[in-house]
mmCIF file of C-alpha atoms and ligand atoms in Angstrom:
data_model
loop_
_atom_site.group_PDB
_atom_site.id
_atom_site.type_symbol
_atom_site.label_atom_id
_atom_site.label_comp_id
_atom_site.label_asym_id
_atom_site.label_seq_id
_atom_site.Cartn_x
_atom_site.Cartn_y
_atom_site.Cartn_z
ATOM 1 C CA MET P 1 -86.819 -83.075 93.939
ATOM 2 C CA LEU P 2 -87.186 -81.037 97.100
ATOM 3 C CA VAL P 3 -88.335 -78.052 95.042
ATOM 4 C CA PHE P 4 -91.037 -80.174 93.338
ATOM 5 C CA GLY P 5 -92.200 -81.606 96.650
ATOM 6 C CA TYR P 6 -92.633 -78.089 97.951
ATOM 7 C CA GLN P 7 -94.665 -77.070 94.859
ATOM 8 C CA VAL P 8 -96.961 -80.081 95.253
ATOM 9 C CA ILE P 9 -97.505 -79.246 98.936
ATOM 10 C CA LEU P 10 -98.237 -75.629 97.988
ATOM 11 C CA LEU P 11 -100.827 -76.669 95.403
ATOM 12 C CA THR P 12 -102.426 -79.181 97.756
ATOM 13 C CA PHE P 13 -102.781 -76.607 100.507
ATOM 14 C CA GLY P 14 -103.975 -74.062 97.936
ATOM 15 C CA ALA P 15 -106.706 -76.465 96.800
ATOM 16 C CA LEU P 16 -107.665 -77.284 100.400
ATOM 17 C CA LEU P 17 -107.920 -73.612 101.239
ATOM 18 C CA GLY P 18 -110.048 -72.993 98.142
ATOM 19 C CA GLN P 19 -107.271 -70.845 96.654
ATOM 20 C CA TRP P 20 -106.344 -73.189 93.808
ATOM 21 C CA SER P 21 -106.410 -70.594 91.013
ATOM 22 C CA PHE P 22 -104.265 -68.154 92.985
ATOM 23 C CA PHE P 23 -101.592 -70.773 93.692
ATOM 24 C CA TRP P 24 -101.797 -72.246 90.179
ATOM 25 C CA LYS P 25 -101.116 -68.810 88.646
ATOM 26 C CA TYR P 26 -98.053 -68.499 90.875
ATOM 27 C CA GLU P 27 -96.932 -72.027 89.927
ATOM 28 C CA LYS P 28 -97.306 -71.352 86.208
ATOM 29 C CA LYS P 29 -95.102 -68.264 86.442
ATOM 30 C CA LEU P 30 -92.486 -70.301 88.288
ATOM 31 C CA LEU P 31 -92.632 -73.150 85.740
ATOM 32 C CA VAL P 32 -92.125 -70.670 82.874
ATOM 33 C CA LYS P 33 -89.166 -69.175 84.766
ATOM 34 C CA LEU P 34 -87.634 -72.626 85.305
ATOM 35 C CA GLY P 35 -88.065 -73.324 81.571
ATOM 36 C CA ILE P 36 -90.419 -76.268 82.258
ATOM 37 C CA LEU P 37 -93.479 -74.594 80.727
ATOM 38 C CA SER P 38 -92.841 -72.618 77.563
ATOM 39 C CA LYS P 39 -94.322 -69.103 77.257
ATOM 40 C CA ALA P 40 -96.110 -70.186 74.066
ATOM 41 C CA ARG P 41 -97.979 -72.863 75.987
ATOM 42 C CA ASN P 42 -98.726 -70.500 78.776
ATOM 43 C CA LYS P 43 -101.964 -69.172 77.264
ATOM 44 C CA ASP P 44 -102.210 -66.379 79.776
ATOM 45 C CA VAL P 45 -101.647 -63.705 77.144
ATOM 46 C CA THR P 46 -104.303 -62.942 74.538
ATOM 47 C CA ARG P 47 -102.738 -61.368 71.473
ATOM 48 C CA ILE P 48 -105.048 -59.040 69.596
ATOM 49 C CA ALA P 49 -104.893 -57.537 66.118
ATOM 50 C CA ILE P 50 -106.603 -54.194 65.523
ATOM 51 C CA PHE P 51 -107.957 -53.713 62.004
ATOM 52 C CA ALA P 52 -108.399 -50.053 61.003
ATOM 53 C CA SER P 53 -108.708 -47.987 57.829
ATOM 54 C CA GLY P 54 -108.414 -44.370 58.944
ATOM 55 C CA ALA P 55 -107.077 -41.949 61.530
ATOM 56 C CA GLY P 56 -106.888 -44.636 64.194
ATOM 57 C CA SER P 57 -107.933 -42.639 67.257
ATOM 58 C CA ASN P 58 -109.655 -45.739 68.668
ATOM 59 C CA ALA P 59 -106.609 -47.890 67.947
ATOM 60 C CA ALA P 60 -104.443 -45.350 69.818
ATOM 61 C CA LYS P 61 -106.746 -45.417 72.860
ATOM 62 C CA ILE P 62 -106.805 -49.212 72.905
ATOM 63 C CA ILE P 63 -103.003 -49.468 72.635
ATOM 64 C CA ASP P 64 -102.535 -46.925 75.452
ATOM 65 C CA TYR P 65 -105.118 -48.577 77.701
ATOM 66 C CA LEU P 66 -103.612 -52.046 77.259
ATOM 67 C CA GLU P 67 -99.982 -50.907 77.538
ATOM 68 C CA GLY P 68 -98.295 -53.127 80.099
ATOM 69 C CA HIS P 69 -101.452 -55.231 80.595
ATOM 70 C CA ARG P 70 -100.789 -58.497 82.346
ATOM 71 C CA SER P 71 -102.728 -60.706 79.909
ATOM 72 C CA ILE P 72 -103.724 -58.770 76.771
ATOM 73 C CA LYS P 73 -101.279 -57.533 74.166
ATOM 74 C CA VAL P 74 -101.922 -55.478 71.023
ATOM 75 C CA ALA P 75 -99.674 -57.518 68.764
ATOM 76 C CA LEU P 76 -100.540 -56.184 65.298
ATOM 77 C CA ILE P 77 -102.244 -53.338 63.437
ATOM 78 C CA VAL P 78 -103.834 -54.373 60.147
ATOM 79 C CA CYS P 79 -104.665 -51.602 57.679
ATOM 80 C CA ASN P 80 -106.075 -51.572 54.140
ATOM 81 C CA LYS P 81 -105.196 -47.964 53.311
ATOM 82 C CA PRO P 82 -101.656 -46.857 52.456
ATOM 83 C CA GLY P 83 -100.852 -43.615 54.285
ATOM 84 C CA ALA P 84 -103.668 -43.987 56.859
ATOM 85 C CA GLY P 85 -103.035 -42.255 60.199
ATOM 86 C CA VAL P 86 -103.314 -45.539 62.057
ATOM 87 C CA LEU P 87 -100.056 -46.721 60.441
ATOM 88 C CA GLN P 88 -98.185 -43.776 61.961
ATOM 89 C CA ILE P 89 -99.802 -44.476 65.302
ATOM 90 C CA ALA P 90 -98.618 -48.102 65.107
ATOM 91 C CA ALA P 91 -95.071 -46.992 64.241
ATOM 92 C CA SER P 92 -94.936 -44.386 67.002
ATOM 93 C CA LYS P 93 -96.186 -46.849 69.609
ATOM 94 C CA GLY P 94 -93.920 -49.666 68.461
ATOM 95 C CA VAL P 95 -96.703 -52.015 67.320
ATOM 96 C CA PRO P 96 -95.994 -54.011 64.121
ATOM 97 C CA SER P 97 -98.319 -53.243 61.222
ATOM 98 C CA LEU P 98 -99.502 -55.070 58.142
ATOM 99 C CA LEU P 99 -100.812 -53.362 55.003
ATOM 100 C CA ILE P 100 -103.307 -55.571 53.191
ATOM 101 C CA GLU P 101 -104.692 -55.506 49.662
ATOM 102 C CA LYS P 102 -108.137 -56.399 48.348
ATOM 103 C CA GLU P 103 -107.385 -59.324 46.050
ATOM 104 C CA ARG P 104 -105.563 -61.408 48.644
ATOM 105 C CA PHE P 105 -107.920 -60.439 51.488
ATOM 106 C CA PHE P 106 -111.117 -61.395 49.668
ATOM 107 C CA SER P 107 -110.049 -64.013 47.111
ATOM 108 C CA GLY P 108 -106.834 -65.367 48.605
ATOM 109 C CA ASP P 109 -105.851 -66.594 52.062
ATOM 110 C CA ALA P 110 -107.244 -63.511 53.902
ATOM 111 C CA TYR P 111 -103.736 -63.051 55.365
ATOM 112 C CA LEU P 112 -104.306 -65.965 57.750
ATOM 113 C CA PRO P 113 -100.619 -66.997 57.560
ATOM 114 C CA GLU P 114 -99.562 -63.509 58.793
ATOM 115 C CA LEU P 115 -102.131 -63.589 61.599
ATOM 116 C CA LYS P 116 -100.820 -67.004 62.555
ATOM 117 C CA LYS P 117 -97.224 -65.787 62.417
ATOM 118 C CA HIS P 118 -98.090 -63.025 64.892
ATOM 119 C CA LYS P 119 -100.017 -65.595 67.025
ATOM 120 C CA ILE P 120 -103.216 -63.566 66.903
ATOM 121 C CA ASP P 121 -106.021 -64.872 69.151
ATOM 122 C CA PHE P 122 -108.589 -62.112 68.807
ATOM 123 C CA ILE P 123 -109.492 -59.395 66.264
ATOM 124 C CA VAL P 124 -110.824 -55.910 66.996
ATOM 125 C CA LEU P 125 -112.261 -53.827 64.147
ATOM 126 C CA ALA P 126 -111.788 -50.140 64.996
ATOM 127 C CA GLY P 127 -112.924 -48.124 61.993
ATOM 128 C CA PHE P 128 -112.196 -50.904 59.495
ATOM 129 C CA LEU P 129 -114.230 -50.223 56.387
ATOM 130 C CA TRP P 130 -113.979 -53.473 54.437
ATOM 131 C CA LYS P 131 -116.344 -56.364 54.997
ATOM 132 C CA VAL P 132 -114.671 -59.269 56.795
ATOM 133 C CA PRO P 133 -114.388 -62.331 54.505
ATOM 134 C CA VAL P 134 -116.138 -65.515 55.608
ATOM 135 C CA SER P 135 -112.813 -67.377 55.703
ATOM 136 C CA LEU P 136 -111.533 -64.982 58.385
ATOM 137 C CA ILE P 137 -114.756 -65.249 60.403
ATOM 138 C CA ALA P 138 -114.490 -69.045 60.203
ATOM 139 C CA ALA P 139 -110.883 -68.927 61.421
ATOM 140 C CA PHE P 140 -111.853 -66.682 64.392
ATOM 141 C CA PRO P 141 -115.353 -67.840 65.430
ATOM 142 C CA ASN P 142 -116.796 -65.390 68.002
ATOM 143 C CA HIS P 143 -113.332 -63.877 68.225
ATOM 144 C CA ILE P 144 -113.924 -60.754 66.114
ATOM 145 C CA ILE P 145 -115.660 -57.639 67.433
ATOM 146 C CA ASN P 146 -116.498 -54.320 65.797
ATOM 147 C CA ILE P 147 -117.424 -50.817 66.904
ATOM 148 C CA HIS P 148 -120.157 -48.996 64.999
ATOM 149 C CA PRO P 149 -120.827 -45.252 65.436
ATOM 150 C CA ALA P 150 -124.626 -45.527 65.848
ATOM 151 C CA LEU P 151 -127.287 -47.376 67.806
ATOM 152 C CA LEU P 152 -127.633 -50.551 65.755
ATOM 153 C CA PRO P 153 -129.774 -52.011 64.285
ATOM 154 C CA LYS P 154 -130.456 -48.486 63.001
ATOM 155 C CA TYR P 155 -127.974 -46.859 60.618
ATOM 156 C CA GLY P 156 -125.906 -49.953 59.924
ATOM 157 C CA GLY P 157 -125.111 -52.063 56.884
ATOM 158 C CA LYS P 158 -123.224 -51.554 53.661
ATOM 159 C CA GLY P 159 -122.136 -47.974 52.996
ATOM 160 C CA MET P 160 -122.890 -46.863 56.574
ATOM 161 C CA TYR P 161 -119.578 -45.756 57.991
ATOM 162 C CA GLY P 162 -117.968 -42.677 59.554
ATOM 163 C CA MET P 163 -119.553 -39.344 58.599
ATOM 164 C CA LYS P 164 -122.194 -40.998 56.420
ATOM 165 C CA VAL P 165 -123.720 -42.483 59.567
ATOM 166 C CA HIS P 166 -123.863 -39.136 61.384
ATOM 167 C CA GLU P 167 -125.335 -37.387 58.319
ATOM 168 C CA ALA P 168 -128.070 -40.022 58.063
ATOM 169 C CA VAL P 169 -128.850 -39.823 61.805
ATOM 170 C CA LEU P 170 -129.210 -36.019 61.662
ATOM 171 C CA ALA P 171 -131.208 -36.096 58.404
ATOM 172 C CA ALA P 172 -133.694 -38.444 60.073
ATOM 173 C CA GLY P 173 -134.182 -35.951 62.931
ATOM 174 C CA GLU P 174 -133.098 -38.400 65.628
ATOM 175 C CA LYS P 175 -132.980 -37.079 69.194
ATOM 176 C CA GLU P 176 -130.158 -39.412 70.223
ATOM 177 C CA SER P 177 -127.349 -41.468 68.756
ATOM 178 C CA GLY P 178 -124.596 -43.603 70.213
ATOM 179 C CA ILE P 179 -122.198 -46.482 69.758
ATOM 180 C CA THR P 180 -122.596 -50.235 69.410
ATOM 181 C CA ILE P 181 -119.895 -52.804 70.084
ATOM 182 C CA HIS P 182 -120.835 -56.186 68.638
ATOM 183 C CA TYR P 183 -119.559 -59.554 67.480
ATOM 184 C CA VAL P 184 -118.899 -59.818 63.749
ATOM 185 C CA ASN P 185 -120.722 -62.327 61.590
ATOM 186 C CA GLU P 186 -121.028 -62.649 57.816
ATOM 187 C CA HIS P 187 -123.629 -59.856 57.613
ATOM 188 C CA PHE P 188 -122.519 -56.230 57.928
ATOM 189 C CA ASP P 189 -123.254 -54.873 61.457
ATOM 190 C CA GLU P 190 -125.610 -57.731 62.402
ATOM 191 C CA GLY P 191 -123.675 -59.758 64.983
ATOM 192 C CA GLU P 192 -124.739 -60.072 68.616
ATOM 193 C CA HIS P 193 -124.558 -56.833 70.604
ATOM 194 C CA ILE P 194 -122.072 -56.554 73.467
ATOM 195 C CA PHE P 195 -122.414 -52.932 74.544
ATOM 196 C CA GLN P 196 -124.255 -49.728 73.655
ATOM 197 C CA ALA P 197 -123.965 -46.168 74.978
ATOM 198 C CA LYS P 198 -126.037 -43.136 74.021
ATOM 199 C CA THR P 199 -125.548 -39.418 73.550
ATOM 200 C CA VAL P 200 -128.158 -36.682 73.153
ATOM 201 C CA ILE P 201 -128.447 -34.800 69.848
ATOM 202 C CA GLU P 202 -128.861 -31.059 70.381
ATOM 203 C CA ALA P 203 -130.493 -28.505 68.076
ATOM 204 C CA GLY P 204 -127.239 -27.073 66.698
ATOM 205 C CA ASP P 205 -125.466 -30.401 66.142
ATOM 206 C CA THR P 206 -123.677 -30.968 62.816
ATOM 207 C CA PRO P 207 -122.215 -34.225 61.470
ATOM 208 C CA GLU P 208 -118.837 -32.994 62.755
ATOM 209 C CA SER P 209 -120.026 -32.170 66.273
ATOM 210 C CA LEU P 210 -121.915 -35.464 66.457
ATOM 211 C CA ALA P 211 -118.779 -37.308 65.268
ATOM 212 C CA GLN P 212 -116.886 -35.696 68.166
ATOM 213 C CA LYS P 213 -119.463 -36.829 70.730
ATOM 214 C CA ILE P 214 -119.424 -40.346 69.272
ATOM 215 C CA HIS P 215 -115.634 -40.512 69.301
ATOM 216 C CA ALA P 216 -115.638 -39.450 72.970
ATOM 217 C CA LEU P 217 -118.049 -42.314 73.787
ATOM 218 C CA GLU P 218 -115.939 -44.778 71.798
ATOM 219 C CA HIS P 219 -112.720 -43.742 73.500
ATOM 220 C CA ALA P 220 -114.353 -43.973 76.932
ATOM 221 C CA HIS P 221 -115.855 -47.430 76.443
ATOM 222 C CA PHE P 222 -114.123 -49.465 73.723
ATOM 223 C CA PRO P 223 -110.842 -50.343 75.500
ATOM 224 C CA GLU P 224 -112.650 -51.340 78.687
ATOM 225 C CA THR P 225 -115.207 -53.388 76.757
ATOM 226 C CA ILE P 226 -112.424 -55.305 75.002
ATOM 227 C CA GLU P 227 -110.897 -56.092 78.380
ATOM 228 C CA ARG P 228 -114.287 -57.231 79.699
ATOM 229 C CA VAL P 229 -115.029 -59.416 76.633
ATOM 230 C CA LEU P 230 -111.681 -61.111 77.092
ATOM 231 C CA GLY P 231 -112.460 -61.502 80.781
ATOM 232 C CA ARG P 232 -109.087 -60.193 81.778
ATOM 233 C CA LYS P 233 -108.793 -57.305 84.170
ATOM 234 C CA SER P 234 -105.270 -55.957 84.649
HETATM 235 C C1 GAR C 301 -115.164 -44.647 64.394
HETATM 236 O O1 GAR C 301 -116.105 -43.678 64.744
HETATM 237 C C2 GAR C 301 -115.835 -45.984 64.152
HETATM 238 O O2 GAR C 301 -116.965 -46.199 64.929
HETATM 239 C C3 GAR C 301 -116.216 -45.867 62.700
HETATM 240 O O3 GAR C 301 -115.111 -45.248 62.099
HETATM 241 C C4 GAR C 301 -114.532 -44.331 63.042
HETATM 242 C C5 GAR C 301 -113.036 -44.549 63.037
HETATM 243 O O4 GAR C 301 -112.393 -43.555 63.778
HETATM 244 N N1 GAR C 301 -116.498 -47.166 62.146
HETATM 245 C C6 GAR C 301 -117.421 -47.363 61.203
HETATM 246 O O5 GAR C 301 -118.065 -46.472 60.701
HETATM 247 C C7 GAR C 301 -117.610 -48.827 60.806
HETATM 248 N N2 GAR C 301 -118.838 -48.999 60.104
HETATM 249 P P1 GAR C 301 -110.865 -43.695 64.206
HETATM 250 O O6 GAR C 301 -110.084 -44.104 62.956
HETATM 251 O O7 GAR C 301 -110.472 -42.338 64.681
HETATM 252 O O8 GAR C 301 -110.774 -44.736 65.267
#
């Protein structure tokens, strides 16, 4: 009883001093410790799933950046390609992974039960080359973001992924390219933009050298942008 009285006094003074959120955070931790508030109900941790189809260099950067984060956890890697590099990355970093197949993803339950089992709150597409089914978008409204290796709305849409994007950008004689991080809706690469960054294209650039510059931009900005979108600094 005495303990509770003390907590109430603490919160009252916290509120009076305009420090409510600071004291409430402290209280929540204490309540979880005392077993009064369960961790599951303590929605302070956002659990994200990274969907990827290839090497997974972005996934690796995101996992490393968020390692030990106070309120964001990479809880699952979802991959549609057996043998993809991202699966090894998941294994080496101790993140569970889920290999998905077309039929169930597009015509079945879109693996919603697995996402629920892993308590996923937010989805990050990092080089995921399948379109996201409407059922998944409906289950995660405004909670799915994607990275695209060009300055959308140019060089986006069906068939525009990886090297194909860089080849098209160079073939068009563009003087710059870049990255776009955006929300995902039912149209390929058309959701609301969150962030863009640019790089200059030089005379000798090849699709490979441009891919390197784009990857550097992605690695520098994607993890931080995810943290900003979730509004949770460590
Ligand atoms: C990234 O450059 C990403 O922007 C691109 O695939 C690459 C994946 O690299 N995504 C698309 O083209 C989506 N349309 P990674 O596997 O090394 O992270």
